[in-house]
Short mmCIF file of C-alpha atoms and ligand atoms in Angstrom, two decimals:
data_model
loop_
_atom_site.label_atom_id
_atom_site.label_comp_id
_atom_site.label_asym_id
_atom_site.label_seq_id
_atom_site.Cartn_x
_atom_site.Cartn_y
_atom_site.Cartn_z
CA MET H 21 135.16 115.76 83.77
CA LYS H 22 132.44 116.94 81.41
CA ASN H 23 130.40 119.88 82.67
CA PHE H 24 126.86 120.84 81.62
CA ASP H 25 124.78 123.92 82.40
CA ILE H 26 121.75 121.69 82.92
CA ALA H 27 121.58 117.92 83.42
CA ILE H 28 118.18 116.24 83.19
CA ILE H 29 117.93 112.79 84.78
CA GLY H 30 115.36 110.66 82.95
CA GLY H 31 114.84 110.21 79.23
CA GLY H 32 111.15 109.53 79.57
CA ILE H 33 108.51 111.71 77.92
CA LEU H 34 108.93 114.31 80.68
CA GLY H 35 112.72 114.67 80.63
CA THR H 36 112.72 114.67 76.84
CA THR H 37 110.04 117.37 76.48
CA ILE H 38 111.79 119.49 79.14
CA SER H 39 115.01 119.16 77.12
CA TYR H 40 113.07 120.27 74.04
CA TRP H 41 111.79 123.44 75.70
CA ILE H 42 115.07 124.50 77.30
CA SER H 43 117.03 123.87 74.11
CA ASN H 44 114.32 125.60 72.09
CA LEU H 45 114.48 128.76 74.19
CA TYR H 46 118.16 128.97 75.24
CA ASP H 47 121.68 128.33 74.03
CA LEU H 48 122.77 126.24 76.98
CA ASN H 49 124.85 123.13 77.34
CA ILE H 50 122.19 120.53 78.24
CA CYS H 51 122.27 116.77 78.69
CA VAL H 52 119.60 114.14 79.29
CA ILE H 53 120.86 111.10 81.19
CA ASP H 54 119.19 107.70 81.02
CA LYS H 55 120.35 104.28 82.07
CA GLU H 56 118.75 102.66 79.00
CA PHE H 57 119.98 102.77 75.40
CA ASP H 58 117.20 105.07 74.18
CA VAL H 59 114.35 107.28 75.44
CA ALA H 60 110.92 105.98 76.57
CA LYS H 61 112.08 102.53 77.64
CA HIS H 62 109.99 102.59 80.82
CA THR H 63 106.59 104.14 81.63
CA SER H 64 106.60 106.44 78.60
CA GLY H 65 106.85 103.45 76.28
CA ARG H 66 104.75 101.07 78.37
CA ASN H 67 101.42 102.81 78.80
CA THR H 68 97.92 102.58 77.33
CA GLY H 69 98.75 105.06 74.58
CA VAL H 70 95.65 107.21 75.03
CA VAL H 71 95.71 110.97 74.53
CA HIS H 72 93.26 111.62 77.35
CA THR H 73 90.59 114.28 77.44
CA PRO H 74 90.55 115.40 81.10
CA PHE H 75 86.83 114.92 81.80
CA TYR H 76 87.48 112.45 84.64
CA LEU H 77 90.00 114.66 86.48
CA ASP H 78 88.90 116.75 89.45
CA PRO H 79 89.65 120.35 88.38
CA GLU H 80 90.65 121.27 91.94
CA LYS H 81 92.65 118.27 93.10
CA LYS H 82 94.26 117.39 89.76
CA LYS H 83 94.46 120.85 88.29
CA ILE H 84 97.94 120.58 86.76
CA PHE H 85 97.32 117.17 85.19
CA ALA H 86 93.93 118.33 83.86
CA LYS H 87 95.12 121.64 82.40
CA SER H 88 98.26 120.10 80.91
CA ALA H 89 96.30 117.28 79.28
CA HIS H 90 93.74 119.67 77.81
CA ILE H 91 96.35 121.99 76.31
CA SER H 92 98.63 119.19 75.08
CA HIS H 93 96.09 117.35 72.90
CA ASP H 94 96.65 119.70 69.95
CA LEU H 95 100.38 119.94 70.64
CA TRP H 96 100.77 116.17 70.20
CA LYS H 97 98.53 116.25 67.15
CA THR H 98 100.93 118.71 65.49
CA VAL H 99 103.88 116.38 66.18
CA ALA H 100 101.98 113.32 64.99
CA ILE H 101 101.06 115.02 61.70
CA GLN H 102 104.56 116.41 61.10
CA THR H 103 106.30 113.11 61.87
CA GLN H 104 103.66 110.71 60.50
CA SER H 105 103.25 109.14 63.93
CA PRO H 106 100.08 107.19 64.83
CA TRP H 107 97.05 109.35 65.63
CA MET H 108 93.83 107.32 65.76
CA ASP H 109 90.60 109.15 66.63
CA VAL H 110 89.04 106.34 68.59
CA GLY H 111 86.88 108.05 71.22
CA THR H 112 86.14 106.73 74.70
CA ILE H 113 82.95 105.67 76.42
CA GLU H 114 83.11 105.83 80.20
CA VAL H 115 80.42 103.41 81.37
CA ALA H 116 78.21 103.44 84.47
CA MET H 117 76.69 100.20 85.72
CA ASP H 118 73.97 101.73 87.93
CA ASP H 119 72.29 104.98 89.00
CA LEU H 120 74.98 105.86 91.49
CA GLN H 121 77.75 105.54 88.91
CA HIS H 122 75.60 107.54 86.47
CA LYS H 123 75.83 110.45 88.94
CA THR H 124 79.61 110.19 88.63
CA LEU H 125 79.26 110.49 84.84
CA GLU H 126 77.19 113.66 85.33
CA LYS H 127 79.97 114.98 87.57
CA TYR H 128 82.59 114.04 84.95
CA GLN H 129 80.67 115.94 82.29
CA LYS H 130 80.79 119.05 84.50
CA TRP H 131 84.46 118.52 85.37
CA GLY H 132 85.28 118.13 81.68
CA ILE H 133 83.68 121.46 80.86
CA GLN H 134 85.45 123.11 83.83
CA ASN H 135 88.72 121.68 82.48
CA GLY H 136 88.07 123.36 79.13
CA VAL H 137 86.53 120.48 77.13
CA SER H 138 83.80 121.66 74.75
CA GLU H 139 80.24 120.63 75.70
CA ASP H 140 79.55 118.94 72.37
CA SER H 141 82.45 116.52 72.76
CA LEU H 142 81.01 115.01 75.96
CA LEU H 143 77.66 113.27 75.47
CA LEU H 144 75.70 111.40 78.13
CA LEU H 145 73.97 108.43 76.49
CA ASP H 146 71.53 105.88 77.90
CA SER H 147 71.91 102.14 77.41
CA ASN H 148 69.72 102.09 74.25
CA GLU H 149 71.66 104.86 72.59
CA LEU H 150 74.88 103.07 73.46
CA LYS H 151 73.57 99.75 72.09
CA GLN H 152 73.06 101.46 68.71
CA LYS H 153 76.69 102.56 68.74
CA GLU H 154 78.23 99.43 70.30
CA LYS H 155 75.91 96.42 70.21
CA ASN H 156 78.16 94.30 72.46
CA LEU H 157 78.31 96.84 75.24
CA GLN H 158 76.07 96.35 78.27
CA CYS H 159 75.75 99.07 80.87
CA HIS H 160 73.34 101.48 82.51
CA SER H 161 74.65 104.58 80.68
CA GLY H 162 77.83 106.11 79.34
CA LEU H 163 79.69 109.33 78.76
CA LEU H 164 80.94 109.43 75.18
CA CYS H 165 84.03 111.54 74.68
CA ARG H 166 84.75 111.93 70.99
CA ASN H 167 88.18 113.57 71.40
CA ASP H 168 90.19 110.67 72.81
CA VAL H 169 92.96 109.45 70.55
CA SER H 170 95.27 106.43 70.51
CA THR H 171 98.91 107.07 69.75
CA ASP H 172 102.40 105.68 70.30
CA TYR H 173 104.11 107.73 73.02
CA SER H 174 107.38 105.93 72.51
CA LYS H 175 107.51 107.17 68.90
CA LEU H 176 106.43 110.70 69.92
CA THR H 177 109.17 110.83 72.60
CA LYS H 178 111.76 109.74 70.03
CA GLU H 179 110.59 112.48 67.65
CA ILE H 180 111.02 115.11 70.37
CA LYS H 181 114.45 113.65 71.22
CA ASN H 182 115.47 114.13 67.57
CA ILE H 183 114.47 117.81 67.68
CA SER H 184 116.33 118.26 70.98
CA ILE H 185 119.45 116.72 69.44
CA LYS H 186 119.17 119.20 66.55
CA ASN H 187 119.01 121.91 69.24
CA SER H 188 122.34 120.53 70.59
CA VAL H 189 121.07 118.54 73.58
CA GLU H 190 123.37 115.62 74.39
CA PHE H 191 121.60 112.35 75.26
CA ILE H 192 123.84 110.28 77.53
CA PHE H 193 122.54 106.71 77.48
CA GLN H 194 123.45 103.61 79.48
CA LYS H 195 124.54 105.65 82.49
CA ASN H 196 122.83 104.72 85.73
CA VAL H 197 122.88 107.58 88.25
CA LYS H 198 124.04 106.34 91.64
CA SER H 199 124.80 109.38 93.81
CA PHE H 200 125.62 113.09 93.91
CA GLN H 201 128.29 115.31 95.41
CA GLN H 202 127.68 119.00 96.01
CA LYS H 203 130.75 120.92 94.76
CA ASN H 204 130.45 124.64 95.55
CA ASP H 205 127.82 125.69 93.03
CA ALA H 206 128.04 122.58 90.86
CA ILE H 207 126.71 119.07 91.36
CA GLN H 208 128.82 116.03 90.54
CA ILE H 209 126.72 113.15 89.26
CA ASP H 210 128.27 109.74 89.88
CA PHE H 211 127.25 106.72 87.84
CA THR H 212 127.29 103.06 88.79
CA ASP H 213 130.18 102.44 86.35
CA ASN H 214 132.28 104.86 88.50
CA SER H 215 132.32 107.61 85.86
CA SER H 216 131.01 111.11 86.67
CA ILE H 217 129.88 114.35 85.07
CA GLU H 218 129.22 117.78 86.55
CA CYS H 219 126.34 120.19 86.08
CA ASN H 220 125.43 123.64 87.32
CA TYR H 221 121.75 122.75 87.63
CA LEU H 222 120.01 119.39 87.84
CA ILE H 223 116.43 118.44 86.92
CA ASN H 224 115.26 115.13 88.32
CA CYS H 225 112.44 113.51 86.39
CA SER H 226 113.47 109.91 86.71
CA GLY H 227 109.96 108.44 86.86
CA GLY H 228 109.76 105.50 89.28
CA ASN H 229 113.11 106.51 90.84
CA SER H 230 112.36 110.24 91.20
CA LEU H 231 111.38 110.12 94.86
CA ASP H 232 114.48 108.10 95.81
CA ILE H 233 116.73 110.54 93.94
CA ALA H 234 114.98 113.58 95.50
CA LYS H 235 115.54 112.03 98.92
CA GLN H 236 119.31 112.06 98.23
CA PHE H 237 118.87 115.87 98.22
CA ASP H 238 117.04 115.72 101.59
CA LEU H 239 113.69 116.49 99.92
CA PHE H 240 110.29 114.76 100.37
CA GLU H 241 111.77 112.96 103.37
CA SER H 242 108.45 111.99 104.96
CA TYR H 243 106.88 110.82 101.67
CA SER H 244 106.94 107.27 100.36
CA ASP H 245 105.96 105.61 97.11
CA LEU H 246 104.59 102.30 95.93
CA HIS H 247 104.97 100.63 92.55
CA PHE H 248 101.95 99.10 90.82
CA ARG H 249 102.34 97.01 87.70
CA GLY H 250 99.62 97.39 85.07
CA GLU H 251 99.25 94.25 82.95
CA TYR H 252 97.41 93.83 79.66
CA TRP H 253 96.04 90.97 77.57
CA ILE H 254 95.79 91.26 73.78
CA ALA H 255 92.54 90.18 72.07
CA ASP H 256 92.97 87.71 69.20
CA SER H 257 92.37 89.63 65.96
CA LYS H 258 89.05 87.82 65.29
CA TYR H 259 87.56 89.48 68.39
CA ALA H 260 89.39 92.80 68.29
CA ASP H 261 86.45 94.70 66.83
CA ILE H 262 83.54 93.39 68.84
CA VAL H 263 83.66 96.89 70.38
CA LYS H 264 85.18 99.71 68.32
CA THR H 265 85.56 102.42 70.98
CA ASN H 266 87.78 102.57 74.08
CA ILE H 267 85.68 101.57 77.08
CA TYR H 268 86.52 102.74 80.61
CA SER H 269 84.39 102.15 83.69
CA VAL H 270 83.69 104.46 86.62
CA ALA H 271 86.32 103.91 89.34
CA ARG H 272 84.94 101.95 92.28
CA HIS H 273 87.51 103.52 94.63
CA PRO H 274 88.06 107.12 93.45
CA GLU H 275 90.37 107.77 96.43
CA PHE H 276 92.94 105.38 94.91
CA PRO H 277 94.73 106.20 91.66
CA PHE H 278 93.67 103.10 89.71
CA LEU H 279 90.82 102.25 87.41
CA ASP H 280 89.40 98.86 86.56
CA PRO H 281 90.89 97.35 83.38
CA HIS H 282 89.60 99.01 80.22
CA TRP H 283 88.93 97.87 76.67
CA ILE H 284 91.59 99.66 74.63
CA LYS H 285 91.90 100.18 70.91
CA ARG H 286 95.65 100.59 70.27
CA ALA H 287 97.11 102.77 67.54
CA ASN H 288 98.81 99.69 66.04
CA GLY H 289 95.39 98.14 65.35
CA THR H 290 95.35 95.66 68.25
CA THR H 291 92.81 95.64 71.06
CA GLU H 292 93.81 94.99 74.66
CA ILE H 293 92.25 94.77 78.07
CA GLY H 294 94.06 96.26 81.06
CA PRO H 295 95.78 97.60 83.01
CA ASN H 296 95.26 96.15 86.47
CA ALA H 297 97.39 97.48 89.37
CA VAL H 298 99.49 94.84 91.11
CA PRO H 299 101.93 95.98 93.84
CA VAL H 300 105.52 95.12 92.93
CA PRO H 301 108.79 95.91 94.75
CA THR H 302 110.59 98.00 92.07
CA PRO H 303 109.60 100.35 89.21
CA GLU H 304 110.92 97.78 86.75
CA THR H 305 109.47 94.46 88.00
CA TYR H 306 107.69 93.74 84.72
CA ASP H 307 107.43 89.99 85.35
CA GLY H 308 106.91 87.95 88.48
CA PHE H 309 106.76 89.60 91.85
CA VAL H 310 110.25 89.71 93.35
CA THR H 311 113.16 89.89 90.91
CA ASP H 312 115.56 91.87 93.04
CA ILE H 313 115.68 90.85 96.71
CA PRO H 314 117.59 93.93 98.07
CA SER H 315 115.10 96.33 96.42
CA ALA H 316 112.16 94.26 97.66
CA VAL H 317 113.51 94.34 101.23
CA SER H 318 114.18 98.07 101.01
CA LYS H 319 110.66 98.71 99.66
CA LEU H 320 109.23 96.62 102.49
CA GLY H 321 111.24 98.80 104.90
CA ASP H 322 109.71 101.94 103.34
CA ILE H 323 106.23 100.47 103.70
CA LEU H 324 106.74 99.55 107.33
CA THR H 325 108.11 102.94 108.31
CA GLY H 326 106.55 105.50 105.91
CA GLY H 327 103.06 106.85 105.18
CA ALA H 328 102.37 103.80 103.03
CA LYS H 329 102.05 101.76 106.24
CA LYS H 330 98.76 103.50 107.02
CA LEU H 331 97.36 102.39 103.66
CA PHE H 332 97.90 98.76 104.59
CA PHE H 333 95.47 99.22 107.49
CA ASN H 334 92.81 100.59 105.14
CA PRO H 335 90.29 97.76 104.46
CA ASP H 336 89.19 99.29 101.11
CA PHE H 337 92.79 99.39 99.92
CA LEU H 338 93.41 95.81 101.05
CA SER H 339 90.27 94.58 99.29
CA LEU H 340 91.27 96.42 96.09
CA ILE H 341 94.79 94.99 96.19
CA THR H 342 93.48 91.46 96.71
CA HIS H 343 91.28 91.91 93.66
CA GLU H 344 94.22 93.20 91.62
CA PHE H 345 96.44 90.28 92.66
CA ARG H 346 93.75 87.85 91.56
CA SER H 347 93.65 89.46 88.12
CA SER H 348 97.44 89.13 87.84
CA ILE H 349 97.53 85.48 88.76
CA SER H 350 94.49 84.53 86.67
CA LYS H 351 93.63 85.69 83.15
CA ASP H 352 90.03 84.59 83.80
CA ALA H 353 89.80 87.03 86.71
CA MET H 354 91.06 89.90 84.53
CA VAL H 355 88.65 89.09 81.68
CA GLU H 356 85.75 88.77 84.13
CA ARG H 357 86.28 92.40 85.14
CA VAL H 358 85.84 93.57 81.55
CA MET H 359 82.93 91.15 81.04
CA ASN H 360 81.00 93.36 83.46
CA PHE H 361 80.42 95.68 80.50
CA ILE H 362 81.23 93.44 77.50
CA PRO H 363 79.53 90.19 78.57
CA SER H 364 80.15 88.33 75.30
CA LEU H 365 83.93 88.21 75.99
CA LYS H 366 85.56 84.91 76.81
CA SER H 367 88.90 84.24 78.42
CA GLU H 368 90.04 82.19 75.39
CA TYR H 369 89.78 85.30 73.15
CA PHE H 370 93.03 86.50 74.76
CA SER H 371 96.05 84.33 74.04
CA ARG H 372 98.94 86.81 74.47
CA LYS H 373 99.98 89.19 77.21
CA GLY H 374 100.60 92.85 76.30
CA THR H 375 103.48 95.05 77.50
CA ALA H 376 103.20 95.80 81.22
CA GLY H 377 103.93 99.28 82.64
CA ILE H 378 104.50 100.43 86.21
CA ARG H 379 102.92 103.40 88.03
CA THR H 380 104.64 104.93 91.03
CA PRO H 381 102.16 106.96 93.07
CA VAL H 382 103.55 108.97 95.98
CA ILE H 383 101.97 108.69 99.43
CA SER H 384 101.77 111.57 101.89
CA PRO H 385 103.01 111.25 105.48
CA ASP H 386 99.38 110.76 106.59
CA GLY H 387 98.93 107.76 104.28
CA ASN H 388 97.02 109.27 101.34
CA PHE H 389 97.80 109.06 97.65
CA ILE H 390 98.93 112.48 96.35
CA PRO H 391 96.46 113.48 93.60
CA ASP H 392 98.63 115.77 91.44
CA VAL H 393 102.25 116.07 90.38
CA MET H 394 104.62 117.43 93.08
CA GLU H 395 107.74 119.53 92.72
CA ARG H 396 110.51 120.60 95.13
CA GLU H 397 113.52 122.80 94.65
CA GLY H 398 116.95 121.96 96.07
CA HIS H 399 119.96 124.31 96.24
CA ASN H 400 120.64 123.98 92.48
CA SER H 401 118.22 121.24 91.56
CA PHE H 402 114.51 120.77 90.75
CA HIS H 403 112.68 117.51 91.43
CA ILE H 404 109.41 116.21 89.97
CA VAL H 405 107.63 113.25 91.58
CA ASN H 406 104.23 111.58 91.19
CA TYR H 407 104.15 112.30 87.45
CA ASN H 408 101.49 109.69 86.76
CA SER H 409 98.60 109.27 84.31
CA PRO H 410 97.72 111.18 82.18
CA GLY H 411 101.31 112.38 82.28
CA ALA H 412 102.13 111.25 78.75
CA THR H 413 99.23 113.29 77.38
CA GLY H 414 100.15 116.40 79.37
CA ALA H 415 103.94 116.33 78.90
CA PRO H 416 104.33 119.15 76.32
CA ALA H 417 102.34 121.69 78.37
CA TYR H 418 103.53 120.54 81.79
CA SER H 419 107.18 120.68 80.76
CA ALA H 420 106.64 124.23 79.45
CA LEU H 421 105.22 125.05 82.89
CA VAL H 422 108.35 123.62 84.54
CA VAL H 423 110.50 125.92 82.39
CA LYS H 424 108.27 128.88 83.30
CA LYS H 425 108.72 128.05 86.99
CA LEU H 426 112.50 127.98 86.53
CA GLN H 427 112.22 131.41 84.85
CA ASN H 428 110.12 132.75 87.73
CA LYS H 429 112.73 131.53 90.22
CA GLY H 430 115.45 133.34 88.28
CA ILE H 431 117.21 130.11 87.33
CA LEU H 432 116.51 130.73 83.65
CA ASN H 433 116.21 134.24 82.22
CA ASN H 434 113.32 135.37 80.03
CA PRO H 435 114.25 134.55 76.43
CA LYS H 436 113.20 136.93 73.65
CA THR H 437 112.73 134.43 70.84
CA GLN H 438 112.06 130.76 70.17
CA LYS H 439 114.33 128.84 67.79
CA ASN H 440 111.61 127.01 65.89
CA SER H 441 107.89 126.84 66.12
CA LEU H 442 106.80 123.26 66.80
CA TRP H 443 104.87 124.54 69.82
CA ASN H 444 104.39 128.13 71.00
CA PHE H 445 105.75 128.61 74.53
CA ASN H 446 103.99 131.87 75.38
CA SER H 447 100.59 130.71 74.18
CA ILE H 448 100.85 127.53 76.31
CA ILE H 449 101.85 129.51 79.39
CA GLU H 450 98.91 131.89 78.85
CA GLN H 451 96.49 128.93 78.84
CA ILE H 452 97.87 126.99 81.79
C1 FAD T 503 100.10 101.17 82.92
C2 FAD T 503 100.14 102.62 82.59
C3 FAD T 503 99.27 103.17 81.64
C4 FAD T 503 99.31 104.53 81.36
N1 FAD T 503 98.51 105.01 80.39
C5 FAD T 503 98.58 106.31 80.03
C6 FAD T 503 97.81 106.81 78.95
O1 FAD T 503 97.10 106.08 78.26
N2 FAD T 503 97.90 108.14 78.68
C7 FAD T 503 98.68 109.00 79.41
O2 FAD T 503 98.69 110.18 79.15
N3 FAD T 503 99.45 108.53 80.43
C8 FAD T 503 99.44 107.22 80.74
N4 FAD T 503 100.23 106.73 81.73
C9 FAD T 503 101.11 107.66 82.45
C10 FAD T 503 102.36 108.04 81.64
O3 FAD T 503 102.85 106.94 80.91
C11 FAD T 503 103.42 108.61 82.58
O4 FAD T 503 102.86 109.70 83.31
C12 FAD T 503 104.66 109.12 81.86
O5 FAD T 503 105.11 108.21 80.90
C13 FAD T 503 105.77 109.40 82.86
O6 FAD T 503 106.90 109.84 82.15
P1 FAD T 503 108.26 110.09 82.88
O7 FAD T 503 109.17 110.67 81.86
O8 FAD T 503 108.02 110.86 84.12
O9 FAD T 503 108.76 108.63 83.37
P2 FAD T 503 109.48 107.44 82.60
O10 FAD T 503 108.96 107.25 81.25
O11 FAD T 503 109.44 106.26 83.52
O12 FAD T 503 110.98 107.95 82.47
C14 FAD T 503 111.89 107.99 83.53
C15 FAD T 503 113.25 107.63 82.97
O13 FAD T 503 114.22 107.80 84.00
C16 FAD T 503 115.22 106.83 83.81
N5 FAD T 503 115.90 106.63 85.07
C17 FAD T 503 115.33 106.29 86.26
N6 FAD T 503 116.27 106.18 87.20
C18 FAD T 503 117.45 106.46 86.62
C19 FAD T 503 118.80 106.48 87.08
N7 FAD T 503 119.10 106.22 88.35
N8 FAD T 503 119.78 106.77 86.20
C20 FAD T 503 119.50 107.06 84.89
N9 FAD T 503 118.23 107.04 84.41
C21 FAD T 503 117.23 106.75 85.26
C22 FAD T 503 114.46 105.59 83.36
O14 FAD T 503 115.29 104.68 82.66
C23 FAD T 503 113.35 106.19 82.51
O15 FAD T 503 113.67 106.16 81.13
C24 FAD T 503 100.23 105.37 82.04
C25 FAD T 503 101.11 104.83 82.98
C26 FAD T 503 101.08 103.47 83.24
C27 FAD T 503 102.06 102.89 84.21
#
């Protein structure tokens, strides 16, 4: 049986950037396992593609996401330039529809500065100033963030995979992890095709399956998760430029981790509206509502017994979910939500659906969404759950932080040199 020093489960943007750092700093025998035939086949290749500036993230409650996103902007830019990957300086306007929402924009401006964003890249504009910039936009006011970029995270993940391979990481594709056996100080990883490998240390960053895998190690036992599909509609090219900036709106329910659908300028030149947030039974239910009955029943069991049950007694959550379902069943309902701030839109401007992606927020035992990423250590394993938006933006810095934590725990030693200089480990750790 093949043995690795470190096995990483999940070839998403997180597992791939972690493999980059470890292989960049150490000469270890590392593998990344994914059940698909390449990296970034799930959330990392099915997102909005925005390199987010963390102005909308609470610096206390979402500290790791905010810091990681801020530091990683320039790290991704370096990769995009070196690999000729898409990097479109599009900017974002976060719009407020009334005085109350305007106060949220003022708070966002302060949060942005606390998170390290420079003052001159966050401008509060009134409706007249915004009309001069975007004549089809209608709102009370907006926060213009010039730094936001559109990219292709699937391409960026593949570029990092290529560097990891040069650093001798083995990518093991089309192997679906089923279970684990603790063998003295090693872990045997069993796949659904009945093959197995062994590793001395395991890192679980398997996205929508991370919590379930962590639970096999008796971790996060009283936590549950829910899966929410984000759907998009693509604007016909004739209408793609009626607004030239990304438009986001102030969240109506800040306690829940979803925003109303946005107007998004994609790096490939298309414009889309989305995503909504429709509850689905598995992290891969990209169409329809129930594709896999056993998983749906098991998810229902989780909801009825875990912290998620409490959410279903929360009237605000139920009202939000009803709204989201409506916008999944009806294109008109989705377009209407964006028409709040771009009233000249019409449902017939959107004739094709975009690529849906699925978020998996984790819910605490008392029924609240966990705001930041969570980690737990097993005997010889490390587990990352709730790695949600803007996780693609923050991946280079956050994965460096994971490696630093493994150093602090004595699992990895302190290396003296880095093999190449795509990103500078020590300077990232100093900033985070
Ligand atoms: C709709 C949507 C829009 C978003 N927009 C943005 C955005 O604009 N900007 C931004 O920064 N972030 C965005 N995000 C968040 C971002 O995409 C995620 O935080 C990030 O991609 C998570 O990466 P990951 O590697 O943890 O997960 P994933 O990309 O899901 O990777 C996990 C991998 O694990 C593999 N895996 C799972 N189980 C197993 C198993 N049993 N055996 C083998 N392999 C397994 C899967 O195949 C998958 O490849 C968005 C997310 C969604 C859903």
